[in-house]
Structure formats: C-alpha cells, structure tokens
PDB file of C-alpha atoms in Angstrom:
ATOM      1  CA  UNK A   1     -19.858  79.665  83.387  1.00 85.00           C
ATOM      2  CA  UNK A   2     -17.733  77.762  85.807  1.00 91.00           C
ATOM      3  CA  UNK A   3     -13.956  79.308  87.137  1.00 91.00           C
ATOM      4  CA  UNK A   4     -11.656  76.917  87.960  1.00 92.00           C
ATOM      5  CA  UNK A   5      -9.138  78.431  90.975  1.00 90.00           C
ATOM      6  CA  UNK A   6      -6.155  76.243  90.450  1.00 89.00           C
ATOM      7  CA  UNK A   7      -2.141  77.118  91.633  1.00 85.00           C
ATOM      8  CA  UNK A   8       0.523  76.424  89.169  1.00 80.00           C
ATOM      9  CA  UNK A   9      -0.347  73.082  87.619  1.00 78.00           C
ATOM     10  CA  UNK A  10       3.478  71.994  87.608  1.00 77.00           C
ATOM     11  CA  UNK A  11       3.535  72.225  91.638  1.00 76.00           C
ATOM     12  CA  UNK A  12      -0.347  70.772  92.349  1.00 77.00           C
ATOM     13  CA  UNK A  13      -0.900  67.703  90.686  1.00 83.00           C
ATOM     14  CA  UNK A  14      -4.496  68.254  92.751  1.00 83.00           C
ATOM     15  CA  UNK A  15      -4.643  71.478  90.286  1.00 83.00           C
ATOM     16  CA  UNK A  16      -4.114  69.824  87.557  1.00 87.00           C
ATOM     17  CA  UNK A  17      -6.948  66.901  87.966  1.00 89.00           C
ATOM     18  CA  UNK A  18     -10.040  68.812  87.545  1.00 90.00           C
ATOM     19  CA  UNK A  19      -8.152  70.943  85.165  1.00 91.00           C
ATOM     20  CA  UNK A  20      -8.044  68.099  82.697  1.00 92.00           C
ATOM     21  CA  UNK A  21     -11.205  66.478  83.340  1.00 93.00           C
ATOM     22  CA  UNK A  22     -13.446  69.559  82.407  1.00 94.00           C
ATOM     23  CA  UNK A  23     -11.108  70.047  79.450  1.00 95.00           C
ATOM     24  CA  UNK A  24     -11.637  66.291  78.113  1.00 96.00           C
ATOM     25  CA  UNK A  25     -15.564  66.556  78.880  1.00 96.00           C
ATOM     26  CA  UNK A  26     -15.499  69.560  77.119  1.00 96.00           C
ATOM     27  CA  UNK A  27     -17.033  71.758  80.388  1.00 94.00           C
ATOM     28  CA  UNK A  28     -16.632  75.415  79.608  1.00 94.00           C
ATOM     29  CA  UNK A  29     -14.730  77.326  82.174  1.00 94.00           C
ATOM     30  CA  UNK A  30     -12.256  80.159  82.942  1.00 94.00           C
ATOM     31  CA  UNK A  31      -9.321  79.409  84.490  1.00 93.00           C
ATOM     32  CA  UNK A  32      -7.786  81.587  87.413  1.00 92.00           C
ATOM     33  CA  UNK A  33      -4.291  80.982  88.243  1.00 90.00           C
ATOM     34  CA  UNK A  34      -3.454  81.629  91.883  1.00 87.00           C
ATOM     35  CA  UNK A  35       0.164  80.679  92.565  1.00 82.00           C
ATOM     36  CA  UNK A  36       1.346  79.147  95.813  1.00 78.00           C
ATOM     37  CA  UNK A  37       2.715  82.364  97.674  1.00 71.00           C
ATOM     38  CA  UNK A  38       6.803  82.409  97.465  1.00 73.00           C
ATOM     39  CA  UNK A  39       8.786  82.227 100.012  1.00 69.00           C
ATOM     40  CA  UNK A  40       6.095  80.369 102.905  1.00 66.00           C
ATOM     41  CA  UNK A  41       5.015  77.804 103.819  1.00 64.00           C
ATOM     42  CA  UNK A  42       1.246  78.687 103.458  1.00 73.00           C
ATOM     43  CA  UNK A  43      -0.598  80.173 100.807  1.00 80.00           C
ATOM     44  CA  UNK A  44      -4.146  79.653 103.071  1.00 81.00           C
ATOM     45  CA  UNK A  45      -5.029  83.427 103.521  1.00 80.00           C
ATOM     46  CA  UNK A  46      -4.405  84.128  99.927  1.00 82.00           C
ATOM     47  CA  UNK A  47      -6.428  81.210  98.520  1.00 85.00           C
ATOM     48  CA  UNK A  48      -9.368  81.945 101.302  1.00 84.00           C
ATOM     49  CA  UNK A  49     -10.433  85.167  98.973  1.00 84.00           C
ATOM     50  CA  UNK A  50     -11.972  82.686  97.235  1.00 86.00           C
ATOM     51  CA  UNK A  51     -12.184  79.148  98.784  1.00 85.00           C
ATOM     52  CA  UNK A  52     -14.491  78.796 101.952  1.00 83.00           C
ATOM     53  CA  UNK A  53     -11.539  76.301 102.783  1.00 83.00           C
ATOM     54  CA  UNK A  54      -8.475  77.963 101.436  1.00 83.00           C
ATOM     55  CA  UNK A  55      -7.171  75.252  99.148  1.00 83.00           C
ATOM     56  CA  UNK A  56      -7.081  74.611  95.465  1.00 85.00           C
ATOM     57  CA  UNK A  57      -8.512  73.601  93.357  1.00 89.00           C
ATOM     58  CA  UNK A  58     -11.887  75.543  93.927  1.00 88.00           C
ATOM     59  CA  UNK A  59     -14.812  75.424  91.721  1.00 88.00           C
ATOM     60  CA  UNK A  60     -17.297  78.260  91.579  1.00 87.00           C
ATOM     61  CA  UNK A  61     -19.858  79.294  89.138  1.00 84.00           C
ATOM     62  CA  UNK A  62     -22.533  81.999  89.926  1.00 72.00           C
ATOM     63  CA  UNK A  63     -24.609  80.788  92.826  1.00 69.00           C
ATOM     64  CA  UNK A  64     -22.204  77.606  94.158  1.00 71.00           C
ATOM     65  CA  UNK A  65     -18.799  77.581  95.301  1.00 65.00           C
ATOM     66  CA  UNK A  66     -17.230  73.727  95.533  1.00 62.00           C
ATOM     67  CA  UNK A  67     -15.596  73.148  98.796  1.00 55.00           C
ATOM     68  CA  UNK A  68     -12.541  71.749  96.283  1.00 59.00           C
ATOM     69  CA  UNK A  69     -12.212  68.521  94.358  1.00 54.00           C
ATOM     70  CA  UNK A  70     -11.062  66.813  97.446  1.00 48.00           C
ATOM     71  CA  UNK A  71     -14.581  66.703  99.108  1.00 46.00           C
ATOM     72  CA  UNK A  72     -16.088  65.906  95.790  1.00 44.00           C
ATOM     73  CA  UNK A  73     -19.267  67.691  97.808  1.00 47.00           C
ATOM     74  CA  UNK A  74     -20.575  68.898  93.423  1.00 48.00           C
ATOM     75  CA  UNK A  75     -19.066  68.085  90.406  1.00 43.00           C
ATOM     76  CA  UNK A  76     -20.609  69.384  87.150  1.00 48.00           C
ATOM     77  CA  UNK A  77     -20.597  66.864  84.060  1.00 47.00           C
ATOM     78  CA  UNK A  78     -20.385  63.862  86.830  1.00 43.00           C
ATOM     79  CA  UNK A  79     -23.410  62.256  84.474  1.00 45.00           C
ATOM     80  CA  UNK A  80     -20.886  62.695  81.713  1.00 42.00           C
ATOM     81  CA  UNK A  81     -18.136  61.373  82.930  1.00 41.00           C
ATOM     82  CA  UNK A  82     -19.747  58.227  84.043  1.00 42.00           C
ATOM     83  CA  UNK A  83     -20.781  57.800  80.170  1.00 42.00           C
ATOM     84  CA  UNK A  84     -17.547  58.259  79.164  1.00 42.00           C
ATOM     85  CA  UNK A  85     -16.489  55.460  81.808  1.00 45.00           C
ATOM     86  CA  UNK A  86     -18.991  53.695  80.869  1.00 44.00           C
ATOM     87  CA  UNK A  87     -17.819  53.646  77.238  1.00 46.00           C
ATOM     88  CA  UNK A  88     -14.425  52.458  78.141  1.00 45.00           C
ATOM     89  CA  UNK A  89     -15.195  49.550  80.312  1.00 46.00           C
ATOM     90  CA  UNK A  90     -14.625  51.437  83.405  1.00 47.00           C
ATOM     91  CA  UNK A  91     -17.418  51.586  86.465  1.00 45.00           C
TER      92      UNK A  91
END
C-alpha cells in the first residue's frame, strides 16, 4: 500500500492535489499528516525523514519513494487517470 506524506491540506494546495486524485481513482493509501513546523520559515529537515527532497507531498510505497508530485518522476493509476480523461473529453 501506498502513504501519502502531505502537510495540512488547508495551507498546501500541492498537498491537497494528489490527495484527491488517488481518492477519486479509488488508489488505496494511508495518509500521514506532517504539518508545516510553527513558528519558521522551513519545515525542510522535518519533511527530509521521509522525502529524499524534503517537500510534500511525497509518495512512498514499499520499495519506491516519489521524489513528490512536482517531478511527476512515478505516478501510480496514471493508466487510470488517462481513462478517466479520456471518458470526459479531456487528452
């Protein structure tokens, strides 16, 4: 099973993407909620217990972790979602 490493969804609309895509293509995954750290400006060393790159979102499942959504490097369910586009008129 995939884990999702996402900060507060209210704060990171970047969070929040892949957070609703896997939900609407029904992807199974647990998600771990790693607030930004208060009070600074940074929250890199916390989120790099986790992320090679220390930003959110993060994707990781047993032998792969993603190097976030923003470098789209592997996406599970992308065959999915391009039905699902495909359905709606979308490319």
């Amino acid at each position: 099973m995939y884990t999702l490493y996402i900060a507060n969804k209210n704060y990171s609309s970047w969070s929040l993407r892949p957070w609703v895509l896997m939900r609407e293509l029904d992807i199974p995954f647990e998600e771990e909620l790693v607030p930004f750290a208060p009070g600074t400006s940074s929250s890199w060393s916390v989120f790099r217990a986790f992320s090679p790159t220390g930003k959110v979102p993060c994707l990781r499942d047993a032998d792969t972790t993603d190097m976030g959504f923003a470098g789209h490097r592997r996406i599970p369910g992308r065959a999915a979602s391009r039905r699902v586009a495909g359905r709606s008129g979308g490319a």
